[in-house]
PDB file of C-alpha atoms and ligand atoms in Angstrom:
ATOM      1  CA  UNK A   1     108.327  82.885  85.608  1.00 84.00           C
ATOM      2  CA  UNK A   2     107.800  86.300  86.482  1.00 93.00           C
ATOM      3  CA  UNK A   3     110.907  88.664  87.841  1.00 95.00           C
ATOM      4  CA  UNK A   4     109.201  92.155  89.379  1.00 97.00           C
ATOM      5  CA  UNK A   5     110.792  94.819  91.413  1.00 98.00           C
ATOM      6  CA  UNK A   6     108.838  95.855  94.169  1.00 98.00           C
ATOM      7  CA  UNK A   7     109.312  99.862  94.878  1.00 97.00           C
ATOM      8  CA  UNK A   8     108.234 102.874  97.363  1.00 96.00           C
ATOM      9  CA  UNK A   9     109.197 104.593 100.465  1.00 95.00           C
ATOM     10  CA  UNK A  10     110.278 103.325 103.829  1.00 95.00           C
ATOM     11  CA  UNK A  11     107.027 101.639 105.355  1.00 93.00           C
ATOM     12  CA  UNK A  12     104.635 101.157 102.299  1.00 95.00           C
ATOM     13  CA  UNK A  13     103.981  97.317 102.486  1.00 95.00           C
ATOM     14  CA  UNK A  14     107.285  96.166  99.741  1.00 97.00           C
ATOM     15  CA  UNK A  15     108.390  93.419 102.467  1.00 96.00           C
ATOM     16  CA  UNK A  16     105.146  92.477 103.404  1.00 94.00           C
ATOM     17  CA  UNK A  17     103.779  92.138  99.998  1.00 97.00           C
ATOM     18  CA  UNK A  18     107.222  90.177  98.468  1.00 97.00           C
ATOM     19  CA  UNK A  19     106.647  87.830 101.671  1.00 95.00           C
ATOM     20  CA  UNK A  20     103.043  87.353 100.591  1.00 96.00           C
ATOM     21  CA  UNK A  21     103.451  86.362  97.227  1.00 96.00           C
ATOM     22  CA  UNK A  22     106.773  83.986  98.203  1.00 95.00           C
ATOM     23  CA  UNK A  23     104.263  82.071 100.053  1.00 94.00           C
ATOM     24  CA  UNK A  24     101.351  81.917  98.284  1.00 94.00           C
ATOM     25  CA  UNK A  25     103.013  81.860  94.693  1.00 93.00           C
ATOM     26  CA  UNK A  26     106.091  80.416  95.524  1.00 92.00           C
ATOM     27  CA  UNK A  27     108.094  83.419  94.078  1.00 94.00           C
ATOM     28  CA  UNK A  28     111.588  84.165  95.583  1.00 94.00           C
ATOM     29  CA  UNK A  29     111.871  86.894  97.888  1.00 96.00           C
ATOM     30  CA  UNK A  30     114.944  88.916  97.103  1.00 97.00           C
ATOM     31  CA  UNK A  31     115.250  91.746 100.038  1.00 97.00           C
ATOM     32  CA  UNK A  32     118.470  93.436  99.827  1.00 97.00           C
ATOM     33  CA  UNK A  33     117.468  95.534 103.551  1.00 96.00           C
ATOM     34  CA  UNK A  34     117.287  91.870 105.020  1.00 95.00           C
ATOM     35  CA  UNK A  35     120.290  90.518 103.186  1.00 96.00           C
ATOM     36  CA  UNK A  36     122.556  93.498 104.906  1.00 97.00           C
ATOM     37  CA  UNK A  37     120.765  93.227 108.349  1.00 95.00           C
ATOM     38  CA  UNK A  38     121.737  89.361 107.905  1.00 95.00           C
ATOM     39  CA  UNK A  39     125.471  90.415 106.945  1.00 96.00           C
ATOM     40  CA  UNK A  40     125.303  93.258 110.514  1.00 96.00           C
ATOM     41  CA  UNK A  41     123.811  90.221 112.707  1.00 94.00           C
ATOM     42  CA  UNK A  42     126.936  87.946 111.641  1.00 96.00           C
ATOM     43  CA  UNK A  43     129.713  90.403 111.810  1.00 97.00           C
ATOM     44  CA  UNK A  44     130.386  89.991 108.333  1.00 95.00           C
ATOM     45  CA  UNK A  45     133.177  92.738 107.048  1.00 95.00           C
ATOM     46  CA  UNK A  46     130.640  93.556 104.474  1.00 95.00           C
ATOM     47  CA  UNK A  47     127.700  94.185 108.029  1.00 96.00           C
ATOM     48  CA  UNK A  48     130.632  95.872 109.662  1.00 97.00           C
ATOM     49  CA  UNK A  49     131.179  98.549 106.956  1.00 97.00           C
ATOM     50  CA  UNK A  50     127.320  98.837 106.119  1.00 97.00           C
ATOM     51  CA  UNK A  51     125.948  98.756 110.270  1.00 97.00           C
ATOM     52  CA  UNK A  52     126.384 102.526 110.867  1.00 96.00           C
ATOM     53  CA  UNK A  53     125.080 103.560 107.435  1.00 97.00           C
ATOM     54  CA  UNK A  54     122.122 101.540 107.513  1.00 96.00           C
ATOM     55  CA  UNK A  55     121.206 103.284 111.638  1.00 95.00           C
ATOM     56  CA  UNK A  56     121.683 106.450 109.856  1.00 95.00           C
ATOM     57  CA  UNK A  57     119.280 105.699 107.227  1.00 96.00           C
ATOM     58  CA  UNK A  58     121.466 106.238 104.480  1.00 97.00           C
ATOM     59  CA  UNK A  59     121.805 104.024 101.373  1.00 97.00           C
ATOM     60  CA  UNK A  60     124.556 101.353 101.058  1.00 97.00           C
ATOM     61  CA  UNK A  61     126.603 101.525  98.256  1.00 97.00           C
ATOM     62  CA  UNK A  62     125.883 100.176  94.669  1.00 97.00           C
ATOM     63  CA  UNK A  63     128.748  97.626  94.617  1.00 96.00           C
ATOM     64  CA  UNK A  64     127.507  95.865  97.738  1.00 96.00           C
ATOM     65  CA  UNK A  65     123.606  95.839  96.859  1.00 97.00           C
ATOM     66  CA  UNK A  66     124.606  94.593  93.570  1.00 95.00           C
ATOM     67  CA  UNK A  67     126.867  91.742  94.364  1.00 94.00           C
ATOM     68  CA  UNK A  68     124.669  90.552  97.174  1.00 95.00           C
ATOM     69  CA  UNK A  69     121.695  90.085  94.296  1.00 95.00           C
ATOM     70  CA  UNK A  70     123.915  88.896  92.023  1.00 93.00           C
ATOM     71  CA  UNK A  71     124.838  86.095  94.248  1.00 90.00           C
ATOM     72  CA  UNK A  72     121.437  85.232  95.015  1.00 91.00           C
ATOM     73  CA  UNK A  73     119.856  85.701  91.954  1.00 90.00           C
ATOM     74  CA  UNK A  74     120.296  82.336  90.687  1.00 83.00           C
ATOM     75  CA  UNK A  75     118.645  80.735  93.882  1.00 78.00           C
ATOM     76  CA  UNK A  76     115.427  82.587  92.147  1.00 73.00           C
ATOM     77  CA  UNK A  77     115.988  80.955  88.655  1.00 71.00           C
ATOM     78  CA  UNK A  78     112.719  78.668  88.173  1.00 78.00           C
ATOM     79  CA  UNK A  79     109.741  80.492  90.739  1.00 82.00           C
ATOM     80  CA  UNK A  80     110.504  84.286  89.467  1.00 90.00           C
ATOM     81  CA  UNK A  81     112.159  87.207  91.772  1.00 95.00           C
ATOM     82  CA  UNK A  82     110.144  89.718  93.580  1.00 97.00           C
ATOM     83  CA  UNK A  83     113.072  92.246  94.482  1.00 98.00           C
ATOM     84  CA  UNK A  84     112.337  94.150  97.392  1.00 98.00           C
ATOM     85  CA  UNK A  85     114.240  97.235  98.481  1.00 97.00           C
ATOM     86  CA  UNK A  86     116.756  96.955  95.338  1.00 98.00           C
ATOM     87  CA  UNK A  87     117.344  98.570  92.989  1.00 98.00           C
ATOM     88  CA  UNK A  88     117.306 102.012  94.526  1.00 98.00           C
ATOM     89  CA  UNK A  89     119.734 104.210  92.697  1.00 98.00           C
ATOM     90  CA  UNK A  90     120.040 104.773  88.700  1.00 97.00           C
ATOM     91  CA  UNK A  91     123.299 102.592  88.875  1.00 97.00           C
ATOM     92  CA  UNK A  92     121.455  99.676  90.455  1.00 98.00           C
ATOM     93  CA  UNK A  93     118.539  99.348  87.661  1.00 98.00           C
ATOM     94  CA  UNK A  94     121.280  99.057  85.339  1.00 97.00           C
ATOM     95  CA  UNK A  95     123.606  96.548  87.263  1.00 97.00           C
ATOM     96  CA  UNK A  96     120.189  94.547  87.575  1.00 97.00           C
ATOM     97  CA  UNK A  97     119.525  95.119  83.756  1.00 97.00           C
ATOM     98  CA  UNK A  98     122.584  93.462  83.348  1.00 96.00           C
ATOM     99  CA  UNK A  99     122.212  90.673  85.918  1.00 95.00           C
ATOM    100  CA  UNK A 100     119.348  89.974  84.312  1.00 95.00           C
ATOM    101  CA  UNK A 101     120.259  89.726  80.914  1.00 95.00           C
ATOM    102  CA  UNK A 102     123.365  87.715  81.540  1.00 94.00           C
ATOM    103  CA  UNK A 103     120.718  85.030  82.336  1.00 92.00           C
ATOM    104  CA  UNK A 104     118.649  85.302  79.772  1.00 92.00           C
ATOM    105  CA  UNK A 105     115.963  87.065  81.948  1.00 92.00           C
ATOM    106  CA  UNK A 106     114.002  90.242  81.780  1.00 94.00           C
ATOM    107  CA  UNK A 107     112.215  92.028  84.195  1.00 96.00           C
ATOM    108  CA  UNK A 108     108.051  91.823  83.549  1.00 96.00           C
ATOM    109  CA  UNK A 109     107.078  94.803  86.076  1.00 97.00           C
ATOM    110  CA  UNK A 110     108.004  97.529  89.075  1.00 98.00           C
ATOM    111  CA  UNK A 111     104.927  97.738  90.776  1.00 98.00           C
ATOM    112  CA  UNK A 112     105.193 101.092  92.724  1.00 97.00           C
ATOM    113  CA  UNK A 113     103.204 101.600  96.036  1.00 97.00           C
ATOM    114  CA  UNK A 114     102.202 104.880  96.594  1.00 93.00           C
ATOM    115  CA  UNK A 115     101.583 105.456 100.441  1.00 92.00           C
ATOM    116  CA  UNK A 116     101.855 109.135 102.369  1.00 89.00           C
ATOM    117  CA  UNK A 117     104.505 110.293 104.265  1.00 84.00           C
ATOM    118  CA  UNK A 118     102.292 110.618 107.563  1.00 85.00           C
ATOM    119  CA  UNK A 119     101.248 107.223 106.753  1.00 89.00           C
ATOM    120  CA  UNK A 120     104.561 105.395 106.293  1.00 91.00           C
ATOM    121  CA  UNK A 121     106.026 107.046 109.932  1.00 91.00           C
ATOM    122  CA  UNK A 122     103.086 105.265 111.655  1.00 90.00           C
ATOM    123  CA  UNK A 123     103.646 101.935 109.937  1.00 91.00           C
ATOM    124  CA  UNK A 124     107.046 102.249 110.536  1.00 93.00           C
ATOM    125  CA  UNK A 125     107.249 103.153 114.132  1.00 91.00           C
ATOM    126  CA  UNK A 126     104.539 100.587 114.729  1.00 92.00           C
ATOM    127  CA  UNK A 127     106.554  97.726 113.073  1.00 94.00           C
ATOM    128  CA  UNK A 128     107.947  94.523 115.010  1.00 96.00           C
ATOM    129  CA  UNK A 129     108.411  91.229 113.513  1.00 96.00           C
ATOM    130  CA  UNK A 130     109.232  87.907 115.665  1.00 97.00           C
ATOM    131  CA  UNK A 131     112.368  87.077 117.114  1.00 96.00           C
ATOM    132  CA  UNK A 132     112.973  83.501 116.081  1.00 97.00           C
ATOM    133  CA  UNK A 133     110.591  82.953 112.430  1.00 95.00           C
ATOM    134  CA  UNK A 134     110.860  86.894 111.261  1.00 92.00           C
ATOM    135  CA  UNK A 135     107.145  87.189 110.721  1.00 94.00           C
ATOM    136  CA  UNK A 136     106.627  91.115 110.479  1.00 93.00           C
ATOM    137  CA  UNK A 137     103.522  92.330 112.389  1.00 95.00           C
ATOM    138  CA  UNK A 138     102.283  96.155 113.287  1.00 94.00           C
ATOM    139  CA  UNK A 139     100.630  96.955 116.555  1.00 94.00           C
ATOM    140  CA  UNK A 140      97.677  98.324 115.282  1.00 93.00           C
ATOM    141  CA  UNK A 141      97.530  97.124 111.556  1.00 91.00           C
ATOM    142  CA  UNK A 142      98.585  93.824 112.092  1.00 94.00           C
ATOM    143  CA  UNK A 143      99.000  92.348 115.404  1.00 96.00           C
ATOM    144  CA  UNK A 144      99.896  88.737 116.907  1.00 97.00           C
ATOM    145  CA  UNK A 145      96.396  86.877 117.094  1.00 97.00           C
ATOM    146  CA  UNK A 146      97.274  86.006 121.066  1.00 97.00           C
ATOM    147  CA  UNK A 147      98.775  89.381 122.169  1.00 96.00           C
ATOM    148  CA  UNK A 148     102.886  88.439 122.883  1.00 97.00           C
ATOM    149  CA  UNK A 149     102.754  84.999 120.780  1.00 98.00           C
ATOM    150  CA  UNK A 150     103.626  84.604 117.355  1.00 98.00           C
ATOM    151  CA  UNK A 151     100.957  82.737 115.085  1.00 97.00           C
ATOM    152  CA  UNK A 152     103.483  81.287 112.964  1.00 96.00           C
ATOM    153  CA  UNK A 153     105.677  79.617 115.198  1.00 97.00           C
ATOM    154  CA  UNK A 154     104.394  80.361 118.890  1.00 98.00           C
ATOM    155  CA  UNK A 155     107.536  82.473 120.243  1.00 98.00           C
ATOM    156  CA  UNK A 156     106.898  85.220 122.232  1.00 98.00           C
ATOM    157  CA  UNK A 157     110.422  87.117 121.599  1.00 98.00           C
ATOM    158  CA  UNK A 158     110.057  89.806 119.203  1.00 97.00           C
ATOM    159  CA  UNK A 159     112.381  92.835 118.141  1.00 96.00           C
ATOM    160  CA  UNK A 160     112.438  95.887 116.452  1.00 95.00           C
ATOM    161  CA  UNK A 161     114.731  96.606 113.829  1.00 92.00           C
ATOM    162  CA  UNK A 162     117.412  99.651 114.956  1.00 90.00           C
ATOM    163  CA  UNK A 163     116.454 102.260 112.129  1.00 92.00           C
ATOM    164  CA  UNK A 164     112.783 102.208 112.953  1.00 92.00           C
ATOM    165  CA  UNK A 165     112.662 105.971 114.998  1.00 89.00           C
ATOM    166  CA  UNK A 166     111.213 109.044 113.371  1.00 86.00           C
ATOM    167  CA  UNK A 167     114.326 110.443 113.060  1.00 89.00           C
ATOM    168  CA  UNK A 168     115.773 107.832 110.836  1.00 92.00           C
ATOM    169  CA  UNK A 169     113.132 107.144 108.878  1.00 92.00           C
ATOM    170  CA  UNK A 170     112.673 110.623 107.916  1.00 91.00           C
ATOM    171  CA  UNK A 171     116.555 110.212 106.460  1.00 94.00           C
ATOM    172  CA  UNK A 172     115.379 107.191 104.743  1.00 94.00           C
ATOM    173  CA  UNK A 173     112.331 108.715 103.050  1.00 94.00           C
ATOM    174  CA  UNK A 174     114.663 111.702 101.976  1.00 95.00           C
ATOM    175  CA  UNK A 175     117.015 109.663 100.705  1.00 96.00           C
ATOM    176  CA  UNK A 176     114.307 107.370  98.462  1.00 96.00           C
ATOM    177  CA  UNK A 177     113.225 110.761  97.401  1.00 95.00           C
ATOM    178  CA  UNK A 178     116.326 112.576  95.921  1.00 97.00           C
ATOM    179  CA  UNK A 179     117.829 108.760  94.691  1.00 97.00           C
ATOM    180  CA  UNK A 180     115.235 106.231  93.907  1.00 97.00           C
ATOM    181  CA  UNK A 181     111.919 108.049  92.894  1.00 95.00           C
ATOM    182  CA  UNK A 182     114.254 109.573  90.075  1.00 96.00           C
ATOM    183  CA  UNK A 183     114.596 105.673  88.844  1.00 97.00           C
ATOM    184  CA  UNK A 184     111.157 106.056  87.739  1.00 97.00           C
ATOM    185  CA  UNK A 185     111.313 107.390  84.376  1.00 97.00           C
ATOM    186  CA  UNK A 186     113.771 104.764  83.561  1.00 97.00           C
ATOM    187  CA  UNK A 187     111.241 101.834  83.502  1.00 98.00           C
ATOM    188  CA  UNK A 188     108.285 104.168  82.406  1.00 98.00           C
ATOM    189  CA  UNK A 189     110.341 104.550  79.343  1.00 98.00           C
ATOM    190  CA  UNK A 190     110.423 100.700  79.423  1.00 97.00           C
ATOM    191  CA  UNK A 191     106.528 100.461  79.880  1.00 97.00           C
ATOM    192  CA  UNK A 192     107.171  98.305  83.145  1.00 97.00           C
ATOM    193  CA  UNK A 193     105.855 100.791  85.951  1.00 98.00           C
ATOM    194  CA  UNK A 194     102.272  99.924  87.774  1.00 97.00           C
ATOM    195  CA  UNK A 195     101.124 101.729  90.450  1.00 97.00           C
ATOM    196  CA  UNK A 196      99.509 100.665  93.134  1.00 97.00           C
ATOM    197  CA  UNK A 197      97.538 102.674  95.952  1.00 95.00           C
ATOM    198  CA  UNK A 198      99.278 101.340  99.089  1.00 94.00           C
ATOM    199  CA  UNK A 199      96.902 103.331 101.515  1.00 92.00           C
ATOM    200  CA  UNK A 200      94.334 100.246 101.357  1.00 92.00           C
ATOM    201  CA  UNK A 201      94.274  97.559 103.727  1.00 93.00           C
ATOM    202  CA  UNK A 202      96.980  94.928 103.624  1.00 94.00           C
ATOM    203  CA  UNK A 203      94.349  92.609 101.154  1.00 96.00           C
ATOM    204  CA  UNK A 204      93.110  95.102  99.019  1.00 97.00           C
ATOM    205  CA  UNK A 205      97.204  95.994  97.681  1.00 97.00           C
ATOM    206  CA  UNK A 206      97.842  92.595  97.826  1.00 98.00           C
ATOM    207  CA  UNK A 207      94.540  92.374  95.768  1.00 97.00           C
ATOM    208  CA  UNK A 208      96.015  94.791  93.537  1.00 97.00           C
ATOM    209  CA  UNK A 209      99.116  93.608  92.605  1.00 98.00           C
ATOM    210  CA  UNK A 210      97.764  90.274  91.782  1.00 97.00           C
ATOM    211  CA  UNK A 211      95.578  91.719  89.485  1.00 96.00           C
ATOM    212  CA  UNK A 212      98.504  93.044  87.994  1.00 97.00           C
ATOM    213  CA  UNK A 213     100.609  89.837  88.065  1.00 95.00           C
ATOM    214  CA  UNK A 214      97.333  88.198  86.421  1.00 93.00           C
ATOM    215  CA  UNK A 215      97.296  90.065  83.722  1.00 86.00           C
ATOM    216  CA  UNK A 216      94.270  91.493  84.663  1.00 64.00           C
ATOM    217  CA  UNK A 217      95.319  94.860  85.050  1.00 62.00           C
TER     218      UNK A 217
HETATM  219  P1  AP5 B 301     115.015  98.051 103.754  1.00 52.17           P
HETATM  220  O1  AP5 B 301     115.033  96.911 104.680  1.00 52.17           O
HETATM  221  O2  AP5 B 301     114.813  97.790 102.308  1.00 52.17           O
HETATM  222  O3  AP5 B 301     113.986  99.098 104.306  1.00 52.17           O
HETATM  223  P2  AP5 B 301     113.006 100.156 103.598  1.00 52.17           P
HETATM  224  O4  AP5 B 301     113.063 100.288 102.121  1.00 52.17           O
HETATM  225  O5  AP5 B 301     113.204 101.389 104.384  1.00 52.17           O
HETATM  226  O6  AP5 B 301     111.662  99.484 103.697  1.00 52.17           O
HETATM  227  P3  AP5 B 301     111.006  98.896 104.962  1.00 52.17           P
HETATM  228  O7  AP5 B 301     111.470  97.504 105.188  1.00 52.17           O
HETATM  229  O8  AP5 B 301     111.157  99.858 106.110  1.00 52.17           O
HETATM  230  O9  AP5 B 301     109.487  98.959 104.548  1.00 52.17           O
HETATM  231  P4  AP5 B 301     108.586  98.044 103.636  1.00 52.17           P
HETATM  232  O10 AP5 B 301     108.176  98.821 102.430  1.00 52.17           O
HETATM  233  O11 AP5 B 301     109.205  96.689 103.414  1.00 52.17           O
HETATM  234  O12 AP5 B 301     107.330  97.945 104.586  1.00 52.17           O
HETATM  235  P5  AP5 B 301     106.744  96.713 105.423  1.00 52.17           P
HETATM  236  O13 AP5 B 301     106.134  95.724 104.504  1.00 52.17           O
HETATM  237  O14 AP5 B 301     107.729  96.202 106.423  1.00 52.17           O
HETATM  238  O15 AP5 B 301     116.382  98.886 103.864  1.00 52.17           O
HETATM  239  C1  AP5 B 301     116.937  99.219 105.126  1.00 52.17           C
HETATM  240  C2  AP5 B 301     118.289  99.925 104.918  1.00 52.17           C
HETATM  241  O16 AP5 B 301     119.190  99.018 104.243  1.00 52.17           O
HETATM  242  C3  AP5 B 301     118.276 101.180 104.025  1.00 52.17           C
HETATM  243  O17 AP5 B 301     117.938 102.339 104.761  1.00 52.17           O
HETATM  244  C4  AP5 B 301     119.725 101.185 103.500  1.00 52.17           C
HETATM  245  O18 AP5 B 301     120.613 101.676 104.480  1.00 52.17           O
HETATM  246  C5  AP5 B 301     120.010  99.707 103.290  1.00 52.17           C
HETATM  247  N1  AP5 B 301     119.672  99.223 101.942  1.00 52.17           N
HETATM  248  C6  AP5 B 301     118.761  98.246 101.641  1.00 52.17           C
HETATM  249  N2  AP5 B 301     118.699  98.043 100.325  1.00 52.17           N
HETATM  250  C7  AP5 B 301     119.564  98.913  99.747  1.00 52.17           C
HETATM  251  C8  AP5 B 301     119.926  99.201  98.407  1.00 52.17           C
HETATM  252  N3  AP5 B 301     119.352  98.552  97.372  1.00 52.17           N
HETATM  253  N4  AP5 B 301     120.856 100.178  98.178  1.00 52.17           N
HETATM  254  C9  AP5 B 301     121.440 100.826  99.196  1.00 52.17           C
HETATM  255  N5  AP5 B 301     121.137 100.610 100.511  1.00 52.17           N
HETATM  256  C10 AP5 B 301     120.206  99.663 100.780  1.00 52.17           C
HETATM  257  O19 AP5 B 301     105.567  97.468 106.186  1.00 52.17           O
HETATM  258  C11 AP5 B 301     105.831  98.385 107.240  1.00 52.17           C
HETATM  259  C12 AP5 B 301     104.812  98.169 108.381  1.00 52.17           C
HETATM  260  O20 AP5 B 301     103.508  98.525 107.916  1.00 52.17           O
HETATM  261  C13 AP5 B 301     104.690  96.712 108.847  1.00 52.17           C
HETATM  262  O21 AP5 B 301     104.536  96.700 110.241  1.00 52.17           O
HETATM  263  C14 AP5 B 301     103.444  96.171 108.138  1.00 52.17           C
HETATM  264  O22 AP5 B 301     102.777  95.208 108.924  1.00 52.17           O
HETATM  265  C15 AP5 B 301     102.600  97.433 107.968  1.00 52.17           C
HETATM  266  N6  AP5 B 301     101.880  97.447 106.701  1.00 52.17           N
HETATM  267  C16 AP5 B 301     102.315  97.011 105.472  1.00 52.17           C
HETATM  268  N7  AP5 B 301     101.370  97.219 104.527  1.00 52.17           N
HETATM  269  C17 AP5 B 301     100.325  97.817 105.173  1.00 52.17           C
HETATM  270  C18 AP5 B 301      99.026  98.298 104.738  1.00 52.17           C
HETATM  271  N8  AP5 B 301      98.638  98.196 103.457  1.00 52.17           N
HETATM  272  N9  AP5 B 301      98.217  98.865 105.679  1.00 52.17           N
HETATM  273  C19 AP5 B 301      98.614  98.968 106.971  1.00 52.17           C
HETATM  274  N10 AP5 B 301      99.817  98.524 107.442  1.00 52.17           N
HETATM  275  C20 AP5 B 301     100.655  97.962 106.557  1.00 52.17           C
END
């Protein structure tokens, strides 16, 4: 049972990857970003204090990230975690450190995908995912097979998420750079940090990190 943290900028593939391997290793997809966006669509206290900071592109705080894993963490207990989009601050690897431990767990990797900043705005502002299933798809890197129907469950509703604009994003990318880049060092010291080139085609990261998960690389 392998527990990784997935972790990059805005945009660089860590939701599509995580819902990759959930379905073809049957690993748990832990995505804190769709968690609160879950929390905002229910008019949950916790999505009505988090709905403007999350369309500003700023980071939610640590004792709402970290309770929202903590709750779900033991729904991942037997197929192994991929977190997604968590931890993000200093504070948050070691609230997971502890999460982890308390279960007699330990975190095998953080596979970090390195993408460009030019890159990850056109992803971004490309990005749509369907309205009913949430399959994510990109209008020029990964588009519905019958243009306006989804190939998972045939819907043709489909939505883009509020903090997709240039603006925001460019928030969001500052805000991985001054708080969660510096998380780094913490699991290099650790041994635990892969990287990944997550320019390539969808296959050829997902390629990647399986080689990694493997053992292979
Ligand atoms: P969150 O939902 O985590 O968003 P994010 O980190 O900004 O990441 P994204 O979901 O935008 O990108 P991704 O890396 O998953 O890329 P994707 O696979 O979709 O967080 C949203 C907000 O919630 C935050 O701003 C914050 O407010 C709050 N929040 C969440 N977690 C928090 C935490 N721990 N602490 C505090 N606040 C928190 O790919 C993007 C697009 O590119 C897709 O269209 C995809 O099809 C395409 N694509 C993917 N890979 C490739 C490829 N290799 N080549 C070409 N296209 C590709």
């Amino acid at each position: 049972m392998l527990n990784i943290i997935l972790l990059g900028p805005p945009g660089a593939g860590k939701g599509t990857q995580a819902a990759r391997l959930q379905a073809e290793r049957g690993m748990v997809q832990l995505s804190t970003g769709d968690m609160l966006r879950e929390s905002v669509a229910s008019g949950t206290p916790i999505g009505l204090k988090v709905k403007g900071i999350m369309e500003r592109g700023e980071l939610v705080s640590d004792a709402i990230v970290s309770a929202l894993i903590g709750e779900r963490l033991d729904a991942a207990a037997d197929e192994g975690a991929i977190f997604d989009g968590f931890p993000r601050t200093r504070a948050q690897a070691e609230a997971l450190d502890l999460l982890l431990t308390e279960r007699g767990r330990h975190l095998d990797y953080v596979i970090e995908l390195a993408v460009d900043e030019d890159e990850l705005v056109r992803r971004i502002v490309g990005r749509f995912s369907c309205a009913k299933c949430g399959t994510g798809y990109h209008e020029t890197f990964r588009p519905t097979k019958v243009e306006g129907v989804c190939d998972v469950c045939g819907s043709t509703e489909f939505k883009r998420r509020k903090d997709d604009n240039e603006e925001t994003v460019r928030t969001r990318m500052a805000e991985y750079r001054a708080k969660t880049q510096p998380i780094l060092p913490y699991y290099e010291a650790k041994g635990l940090v892969r990287r990944v080139d997550g320019m390539g085609p969808i296959d050829r990261v997902g390629a990647e990190i399986d080689a990694i998960l493997d053992g292979a690389a």
